[in-house]
GROMACS .gro file of C-alpha atoms in nm:
model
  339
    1UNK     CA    1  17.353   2.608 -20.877
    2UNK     CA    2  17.174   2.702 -20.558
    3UNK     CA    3  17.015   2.399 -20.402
    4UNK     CA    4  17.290   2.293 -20.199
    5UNK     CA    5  17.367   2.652 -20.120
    6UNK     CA    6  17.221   2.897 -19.804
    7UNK     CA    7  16.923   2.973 -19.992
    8UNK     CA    8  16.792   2.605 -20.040
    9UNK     CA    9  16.493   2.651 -19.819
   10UNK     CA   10  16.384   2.967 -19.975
   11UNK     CA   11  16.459   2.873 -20.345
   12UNK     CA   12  16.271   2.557 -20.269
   13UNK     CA   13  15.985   2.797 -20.205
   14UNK     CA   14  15.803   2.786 -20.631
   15UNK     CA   15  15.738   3.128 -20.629
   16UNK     CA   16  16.114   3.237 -20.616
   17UNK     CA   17  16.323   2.947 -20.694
   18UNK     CA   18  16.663   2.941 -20.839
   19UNK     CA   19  16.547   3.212 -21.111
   20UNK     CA   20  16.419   3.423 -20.836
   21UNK     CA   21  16.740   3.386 -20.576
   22UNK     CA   22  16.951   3.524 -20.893
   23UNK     CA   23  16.729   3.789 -20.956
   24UNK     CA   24  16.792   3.901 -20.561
   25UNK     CA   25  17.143   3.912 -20.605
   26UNK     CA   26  17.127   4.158 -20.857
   27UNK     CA   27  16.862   4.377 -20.658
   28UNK     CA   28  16.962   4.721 -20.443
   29UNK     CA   29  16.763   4.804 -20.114
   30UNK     CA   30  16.751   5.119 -20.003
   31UNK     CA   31  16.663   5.102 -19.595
   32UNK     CA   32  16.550   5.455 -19.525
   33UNK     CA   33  16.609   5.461 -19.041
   34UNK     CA   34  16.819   5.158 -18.876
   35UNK     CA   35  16.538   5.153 -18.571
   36UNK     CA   36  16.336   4.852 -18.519
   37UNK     CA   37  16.148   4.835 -18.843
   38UNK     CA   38  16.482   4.913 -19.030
   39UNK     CA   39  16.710   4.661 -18.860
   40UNK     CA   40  16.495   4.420 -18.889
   41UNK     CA   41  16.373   4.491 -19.249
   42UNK     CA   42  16.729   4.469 -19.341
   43UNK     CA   43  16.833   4.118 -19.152
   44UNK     CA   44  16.552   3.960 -19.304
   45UNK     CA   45  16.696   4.082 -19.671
   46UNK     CA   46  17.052   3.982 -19.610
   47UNK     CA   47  16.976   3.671 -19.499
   48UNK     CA   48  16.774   3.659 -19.809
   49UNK     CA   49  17.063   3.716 -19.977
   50UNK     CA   50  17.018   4.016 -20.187
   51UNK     CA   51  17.268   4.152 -20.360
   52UNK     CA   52  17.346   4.509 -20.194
   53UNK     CA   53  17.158   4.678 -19.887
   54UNK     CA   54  17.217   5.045 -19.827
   55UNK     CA   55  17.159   5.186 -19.467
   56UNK     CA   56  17.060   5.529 -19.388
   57UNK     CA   57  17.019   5.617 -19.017
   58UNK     CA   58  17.103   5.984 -18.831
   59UNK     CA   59  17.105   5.807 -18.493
   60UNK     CA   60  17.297   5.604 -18.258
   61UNK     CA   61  17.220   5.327 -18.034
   62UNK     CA   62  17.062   5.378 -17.714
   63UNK     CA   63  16.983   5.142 -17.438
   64UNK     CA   64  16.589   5.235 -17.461
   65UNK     CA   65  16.642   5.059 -17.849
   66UNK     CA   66  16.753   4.697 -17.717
   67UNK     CA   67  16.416   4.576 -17.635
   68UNK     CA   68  16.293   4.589 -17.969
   69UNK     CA   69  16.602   4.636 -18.224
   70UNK     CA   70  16.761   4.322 -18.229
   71UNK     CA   71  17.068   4.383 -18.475
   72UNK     CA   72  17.192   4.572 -18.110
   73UNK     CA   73  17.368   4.460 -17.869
   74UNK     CA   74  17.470   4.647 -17.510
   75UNK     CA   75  17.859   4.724 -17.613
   76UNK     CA   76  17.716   4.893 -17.864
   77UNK     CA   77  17.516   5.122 -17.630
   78UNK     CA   78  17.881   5.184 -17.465
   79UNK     CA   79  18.063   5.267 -17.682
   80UNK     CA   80  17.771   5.526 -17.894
   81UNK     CA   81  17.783   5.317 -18.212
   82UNK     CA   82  17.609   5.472 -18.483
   83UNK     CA   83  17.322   5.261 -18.550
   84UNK     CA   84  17.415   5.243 -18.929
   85UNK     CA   85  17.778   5.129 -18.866
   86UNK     CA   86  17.614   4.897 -18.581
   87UNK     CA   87  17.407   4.720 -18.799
   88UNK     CA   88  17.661   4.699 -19.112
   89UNK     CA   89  17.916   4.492 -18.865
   90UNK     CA   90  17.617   4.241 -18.773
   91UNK     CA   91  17.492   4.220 -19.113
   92UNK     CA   92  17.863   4.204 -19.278
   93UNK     CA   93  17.883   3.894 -18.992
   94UNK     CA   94  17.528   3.752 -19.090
   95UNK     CA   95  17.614   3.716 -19.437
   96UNK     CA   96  17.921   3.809 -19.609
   97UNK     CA   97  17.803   3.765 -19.964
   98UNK     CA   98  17.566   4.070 -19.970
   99UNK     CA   99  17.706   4.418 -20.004
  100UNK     CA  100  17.638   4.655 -19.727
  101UNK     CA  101  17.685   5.018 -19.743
  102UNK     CA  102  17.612   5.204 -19.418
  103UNK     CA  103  17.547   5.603 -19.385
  104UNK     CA  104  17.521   5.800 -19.118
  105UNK     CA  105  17.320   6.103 -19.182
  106UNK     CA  106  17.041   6.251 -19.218
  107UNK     CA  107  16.748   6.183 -19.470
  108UNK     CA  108  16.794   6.530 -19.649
  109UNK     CA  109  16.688   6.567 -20.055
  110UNK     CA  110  17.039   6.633 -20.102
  111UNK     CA  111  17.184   6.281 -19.928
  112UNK     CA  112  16.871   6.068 -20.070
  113UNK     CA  113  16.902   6.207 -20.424
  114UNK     CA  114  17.210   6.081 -20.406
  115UNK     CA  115  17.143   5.737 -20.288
  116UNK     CA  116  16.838   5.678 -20.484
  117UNK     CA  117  17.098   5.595 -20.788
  118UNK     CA  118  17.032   5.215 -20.886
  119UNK     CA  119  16.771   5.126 -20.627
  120UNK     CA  120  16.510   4.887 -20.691
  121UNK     CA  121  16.334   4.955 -20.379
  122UNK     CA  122  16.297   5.152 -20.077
  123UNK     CA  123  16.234   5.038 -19.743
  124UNK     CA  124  16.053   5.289 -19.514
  125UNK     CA  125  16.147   5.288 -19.168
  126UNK     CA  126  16.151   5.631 -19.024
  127UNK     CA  127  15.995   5.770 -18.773
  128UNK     CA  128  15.784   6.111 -18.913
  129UNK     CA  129  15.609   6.191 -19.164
  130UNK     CA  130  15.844   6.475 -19.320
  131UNK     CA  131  16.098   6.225 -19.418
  132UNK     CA  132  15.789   5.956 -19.571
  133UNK     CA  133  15.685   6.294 -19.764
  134UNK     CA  134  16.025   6.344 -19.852
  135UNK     CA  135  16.085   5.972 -19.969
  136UNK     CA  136  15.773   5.936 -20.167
  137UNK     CA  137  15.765   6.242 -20.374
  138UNK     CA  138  16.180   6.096 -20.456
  139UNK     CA  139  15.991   5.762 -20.547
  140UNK     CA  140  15.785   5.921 -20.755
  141UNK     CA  141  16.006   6.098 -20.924
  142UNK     CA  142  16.261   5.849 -20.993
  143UNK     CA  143  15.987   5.574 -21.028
  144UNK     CA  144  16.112   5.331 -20.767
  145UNK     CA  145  15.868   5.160 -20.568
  146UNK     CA  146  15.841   5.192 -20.161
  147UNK     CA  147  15.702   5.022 -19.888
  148UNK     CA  148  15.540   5.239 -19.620
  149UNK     CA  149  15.559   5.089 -19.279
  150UNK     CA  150  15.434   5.223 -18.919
  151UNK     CA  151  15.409   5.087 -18.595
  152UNK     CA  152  15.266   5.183 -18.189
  153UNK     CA  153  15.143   5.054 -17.930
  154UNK     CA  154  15.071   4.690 -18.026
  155UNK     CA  155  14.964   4.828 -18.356
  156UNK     CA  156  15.143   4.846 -18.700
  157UNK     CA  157  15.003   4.932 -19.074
  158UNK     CA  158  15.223   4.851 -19.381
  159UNK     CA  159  15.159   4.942 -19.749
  160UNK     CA  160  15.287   4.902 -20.072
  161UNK     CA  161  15.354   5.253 -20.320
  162UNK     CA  162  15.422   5.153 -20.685
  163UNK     CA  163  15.490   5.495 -20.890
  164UNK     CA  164  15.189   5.502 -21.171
  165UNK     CA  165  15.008   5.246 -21.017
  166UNK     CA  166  14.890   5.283 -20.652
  167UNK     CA  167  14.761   5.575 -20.455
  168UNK     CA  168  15.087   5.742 -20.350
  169UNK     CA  169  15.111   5.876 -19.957
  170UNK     CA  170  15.001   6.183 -20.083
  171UNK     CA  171  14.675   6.055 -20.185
  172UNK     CA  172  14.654   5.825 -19.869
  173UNK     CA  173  14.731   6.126 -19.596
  174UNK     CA  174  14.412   6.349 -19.811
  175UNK     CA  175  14.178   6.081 -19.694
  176UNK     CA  176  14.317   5.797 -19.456
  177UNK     CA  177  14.484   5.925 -19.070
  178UNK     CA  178  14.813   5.790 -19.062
  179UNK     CA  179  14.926   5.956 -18.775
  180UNK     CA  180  14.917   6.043 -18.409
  181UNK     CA  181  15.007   5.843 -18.146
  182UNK     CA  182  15.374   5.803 -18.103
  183UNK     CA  183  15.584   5.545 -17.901
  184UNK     CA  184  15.691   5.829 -17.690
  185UNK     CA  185  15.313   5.838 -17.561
  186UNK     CA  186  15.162   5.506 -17.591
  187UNK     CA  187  15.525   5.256 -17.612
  188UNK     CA  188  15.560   4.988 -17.866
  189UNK     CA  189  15.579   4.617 -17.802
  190UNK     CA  190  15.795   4.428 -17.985
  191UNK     CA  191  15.603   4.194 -18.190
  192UNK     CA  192  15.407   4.470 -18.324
  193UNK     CA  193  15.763   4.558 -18.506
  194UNK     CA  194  15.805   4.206 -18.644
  195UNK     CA  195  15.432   4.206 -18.776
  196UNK     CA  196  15.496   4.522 -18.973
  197UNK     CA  197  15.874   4.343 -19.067
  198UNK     CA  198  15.660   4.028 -19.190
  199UNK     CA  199  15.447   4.246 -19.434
  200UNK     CA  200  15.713   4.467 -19.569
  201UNK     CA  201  15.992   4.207 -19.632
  202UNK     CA  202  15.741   3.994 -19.788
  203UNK     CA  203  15.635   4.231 -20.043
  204UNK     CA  204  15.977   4.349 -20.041
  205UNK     CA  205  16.078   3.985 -20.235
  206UNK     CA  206  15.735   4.013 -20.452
  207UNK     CA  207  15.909   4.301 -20.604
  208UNK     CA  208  16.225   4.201 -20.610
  209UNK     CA  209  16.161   3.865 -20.771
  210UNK     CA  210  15.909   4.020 -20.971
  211UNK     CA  211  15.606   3.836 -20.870
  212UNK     CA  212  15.417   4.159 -20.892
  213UNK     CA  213  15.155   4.031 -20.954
  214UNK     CA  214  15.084   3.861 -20.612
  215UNK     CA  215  15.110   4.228 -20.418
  216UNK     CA  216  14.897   4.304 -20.197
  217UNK     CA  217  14.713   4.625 -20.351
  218UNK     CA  218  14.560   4.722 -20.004
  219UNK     CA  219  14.619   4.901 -19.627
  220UNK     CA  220  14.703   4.627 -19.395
  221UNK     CA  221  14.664   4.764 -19.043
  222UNK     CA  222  14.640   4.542 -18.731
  223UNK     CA  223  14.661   4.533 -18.315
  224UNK     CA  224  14.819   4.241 -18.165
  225UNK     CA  225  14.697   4.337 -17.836
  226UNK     CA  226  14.325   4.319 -17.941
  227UNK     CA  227  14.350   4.048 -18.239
  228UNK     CA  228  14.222   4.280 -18.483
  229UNK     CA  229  14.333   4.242 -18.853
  230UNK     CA  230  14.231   4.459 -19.182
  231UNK     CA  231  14.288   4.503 -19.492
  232UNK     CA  232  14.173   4.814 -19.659
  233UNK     CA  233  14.096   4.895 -20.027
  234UNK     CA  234  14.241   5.240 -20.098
  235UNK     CA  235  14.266   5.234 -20.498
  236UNK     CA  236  14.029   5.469 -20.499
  237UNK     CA  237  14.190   5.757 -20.301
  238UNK     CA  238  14.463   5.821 -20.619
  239UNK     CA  239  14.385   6.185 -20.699
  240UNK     CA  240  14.488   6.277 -21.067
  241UNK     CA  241  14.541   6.601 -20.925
  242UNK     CA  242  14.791   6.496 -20.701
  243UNK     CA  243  15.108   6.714 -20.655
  244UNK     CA  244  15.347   6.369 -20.606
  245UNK     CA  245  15.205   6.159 -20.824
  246UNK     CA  246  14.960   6.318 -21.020
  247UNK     CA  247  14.919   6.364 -21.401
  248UNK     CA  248  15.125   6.688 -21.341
  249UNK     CA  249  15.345   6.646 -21.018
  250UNK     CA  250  15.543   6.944 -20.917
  251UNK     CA  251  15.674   6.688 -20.580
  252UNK     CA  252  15.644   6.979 -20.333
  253UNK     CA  253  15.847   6.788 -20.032
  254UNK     CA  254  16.147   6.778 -20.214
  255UNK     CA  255  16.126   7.207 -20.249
  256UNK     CA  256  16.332   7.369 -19.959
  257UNK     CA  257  16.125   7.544 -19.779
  258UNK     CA  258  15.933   7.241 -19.684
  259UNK     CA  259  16.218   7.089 -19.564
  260UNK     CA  260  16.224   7.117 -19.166
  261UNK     CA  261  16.576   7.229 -19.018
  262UNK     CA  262  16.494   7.134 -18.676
  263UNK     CA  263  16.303   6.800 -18.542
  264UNK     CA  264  16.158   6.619 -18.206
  265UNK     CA  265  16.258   6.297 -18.275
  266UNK     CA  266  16.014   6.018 -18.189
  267UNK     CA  267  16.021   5.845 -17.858
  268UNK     CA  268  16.311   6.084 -17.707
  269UNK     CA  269  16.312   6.416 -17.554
  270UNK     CA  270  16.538   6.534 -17.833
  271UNK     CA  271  16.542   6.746 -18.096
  272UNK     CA  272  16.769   6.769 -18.345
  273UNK     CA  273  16.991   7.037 -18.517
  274UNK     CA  274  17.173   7.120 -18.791
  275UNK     CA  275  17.526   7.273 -18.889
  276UNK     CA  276  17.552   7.447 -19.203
  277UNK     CA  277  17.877   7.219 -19.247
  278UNK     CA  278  17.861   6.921 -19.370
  279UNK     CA  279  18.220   6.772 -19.226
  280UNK     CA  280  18.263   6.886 -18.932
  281UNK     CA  281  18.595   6.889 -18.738
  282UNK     CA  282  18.532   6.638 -18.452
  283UNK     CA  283  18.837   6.735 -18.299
  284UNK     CA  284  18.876   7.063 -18.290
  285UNK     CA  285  18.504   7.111 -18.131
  286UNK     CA  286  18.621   6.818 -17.871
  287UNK     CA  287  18.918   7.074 -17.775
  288UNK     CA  288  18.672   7.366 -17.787
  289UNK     CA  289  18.447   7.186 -17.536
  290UNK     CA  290  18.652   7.017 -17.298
  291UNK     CA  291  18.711   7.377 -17.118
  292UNK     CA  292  18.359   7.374 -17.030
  293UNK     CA  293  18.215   7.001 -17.020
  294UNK     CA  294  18.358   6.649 -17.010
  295UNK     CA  295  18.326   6.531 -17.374
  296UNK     CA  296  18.349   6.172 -17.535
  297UNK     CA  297  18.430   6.116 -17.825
  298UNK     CA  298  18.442   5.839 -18.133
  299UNK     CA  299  18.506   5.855 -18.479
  300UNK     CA  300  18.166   5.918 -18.547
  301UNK     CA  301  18.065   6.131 -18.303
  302UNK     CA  302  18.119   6.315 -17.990
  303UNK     CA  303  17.892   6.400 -17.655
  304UNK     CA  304  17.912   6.603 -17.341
  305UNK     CA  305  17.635   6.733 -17.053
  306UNK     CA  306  17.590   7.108 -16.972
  307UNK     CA  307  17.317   7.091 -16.665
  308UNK     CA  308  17.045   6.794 -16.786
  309UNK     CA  309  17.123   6.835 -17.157
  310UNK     CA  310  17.319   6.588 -17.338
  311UNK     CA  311  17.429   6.689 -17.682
  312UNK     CA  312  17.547   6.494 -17.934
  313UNK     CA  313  17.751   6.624 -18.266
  314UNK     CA  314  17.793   6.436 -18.566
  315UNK     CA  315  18.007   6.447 -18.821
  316UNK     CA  316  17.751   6.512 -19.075
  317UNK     CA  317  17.652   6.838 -18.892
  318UNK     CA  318  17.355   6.699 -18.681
  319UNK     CA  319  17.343   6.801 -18.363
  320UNK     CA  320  17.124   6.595 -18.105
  321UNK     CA  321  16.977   6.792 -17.792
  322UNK     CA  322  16.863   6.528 -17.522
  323UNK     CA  323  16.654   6.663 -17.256
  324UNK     CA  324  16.395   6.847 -17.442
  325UNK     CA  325  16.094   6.867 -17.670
  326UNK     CA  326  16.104   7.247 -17.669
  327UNK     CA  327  16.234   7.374 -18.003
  328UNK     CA  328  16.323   7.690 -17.914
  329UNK     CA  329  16.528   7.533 -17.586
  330UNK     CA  330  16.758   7.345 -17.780
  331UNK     CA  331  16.801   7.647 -18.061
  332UNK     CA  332  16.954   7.820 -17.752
  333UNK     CA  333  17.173   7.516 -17.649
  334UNK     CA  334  17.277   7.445 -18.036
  335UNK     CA  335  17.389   7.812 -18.095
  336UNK     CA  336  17.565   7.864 -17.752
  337UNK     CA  337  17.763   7.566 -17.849
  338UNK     CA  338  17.789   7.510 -18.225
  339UNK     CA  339  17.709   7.928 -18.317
   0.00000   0.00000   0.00000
């Protein structure tokens, strides 16, 4: 059926076969960030030609993202493409066959909740640690199975979360540090992005074509730049007592008040915002704020300057404030605008 098709070369492959190219045209990826790990993750899977993809990113493209996010292109730096609607049109061009649904919001309990219907897996490719919280105590609850993925410098780390089975982040962040340098401080290389894409994709068709059994059950970490590799055994840091994934989980991240309302987004001077509305008027804001700024505008969004500050309203509510890390700066821009 397949062997003259697309797919010859990777159903020729024993593990997945014909069997296993069916099986991926039944399968649902969720792709949590359309950056460089997410555009990436998610060429690699249509090409591999499962069945739907679903896209969640709050961002748009930017001309700092075309050195490493290759589903980009410079018109779409122009013209302020979403990078979820960006990356739907290449995909959609890519490969046809596989069902792309694009979203351009933010990672909120609300939005994934809703999303996290009929997944079979979830592709981590954010950029903070409140949305990873957020993602795994969803995975846990709904028992789908994610694949953490991080990446700096010319270093990257990639692991595999299987509710019930492995140490969920949770467990990891109580004894392993996951965090601190960003590419805002240290930069990123681009091959440190497709090392991290390797590993996730990868275990991204183990799971799909359920050849579980060959998982990798460890921490992979590495750094191009200084040819070091590991892999790291971290069975042992699943805590019973866990509040995710424990033998009693309450899944505290997905409670409000640890939800954060406001957020420096990685490698910008920006923080972002939020309206309590959910569909916002572009136009009538547009009208609002061409009295006091010049404002451009799309569908999906629309922008202006006031002094060095460039904000950006979505129609989701988001507001981005370029030009700052302060928080308290941009609440001051976001209610002198937006109330």
């Amino acid at each position: 059926m397949f062997l003259n098709s697309r797919y010859s070369r990777q159903i020729l492959f024993p593990p997945i076969g014909e069997s296993g190219q069916r099986a991926l045209k039944q399968k649902h990826v969720l792709i949590i960030g359309a950056g460089a790990l997410g555009s990436s993750n998610a060429e690699v899977l249509v090409r591999a030609g499962v069945g739907k993809v679903t896209i969640v990113d709050r961002d748009y493209v930017d001309w700092s993202n075309l050195q490493r996010q290759q589903l980009y292109e410079e018109a779409d730096v122009v013209n302020q493409l979403p990078k979820a609607i960006a990356a739907k049109q290449r995909l959609t061009a890519i490969n046809a066959d596989v069902h792309v649904e694009a979203y351009v919001l933010d990672a909120t309990v609300e939005e994934l909740t809703r999303l996290m219907e009929d997944v079979d897996l979830v592709i981590d490719a954010t950029d903070n640690f409140d949305t990873r919280l957020l993602v795994n105590d969803l995975s846990m609850k709904y028992c789908v199975p994610w694949i953490y993925g991080a990446c700096v410098g010319s270093y990257g780390l990639s692991y595999v979360i299987v509710p019930g089975e492995t140490p969920c982040l949770s467990c990891l962040l109580e004894s392993i540090p996951l965090g601190g340098m960003t590419c805002d401080t240290v930069g990123i290389i681009s091959p440190a992005v497709q090392m991290v894409v390797a590993h996730q994709t990868t275990e991204a068709l183990k799971i799909l074509t359920s050849n579980t059994e060959a998982l990798s059950r460890k921490l992979v970490s590495f750094d191009l730049w200084k040819n070091e590799f590991s892999r790291l055994d971290v069975q042992r840091c699943k805590n019973s007592n866990c509040a995710s994934c424990g033998e009693n989980p309450t899944y505290p991240f997905l409670a409000e008040e640890n939800q954060t309302k406001s957020t420096v987004l990685c490698g910008r001077d920006t923080v972002q915002m939020r309206l309590p509305n959910k569909d916002v008027d572009l136009e009538h804001y547009a009208h609002a704020l061409r009295e006091q700024a010049t404002v451009t505008a799309n569908p999906y969004l629309l922008s202006f300057m006031i002094e060095e500050y460039r904000l950006v309203l979505f129609k989701d509510g988001r507001v981005l404030i370029h030009g700052t890390k302060d928080i308290t700066k941009a609440k001051t821009l976001y209610h002198r605008f937006f109330g």
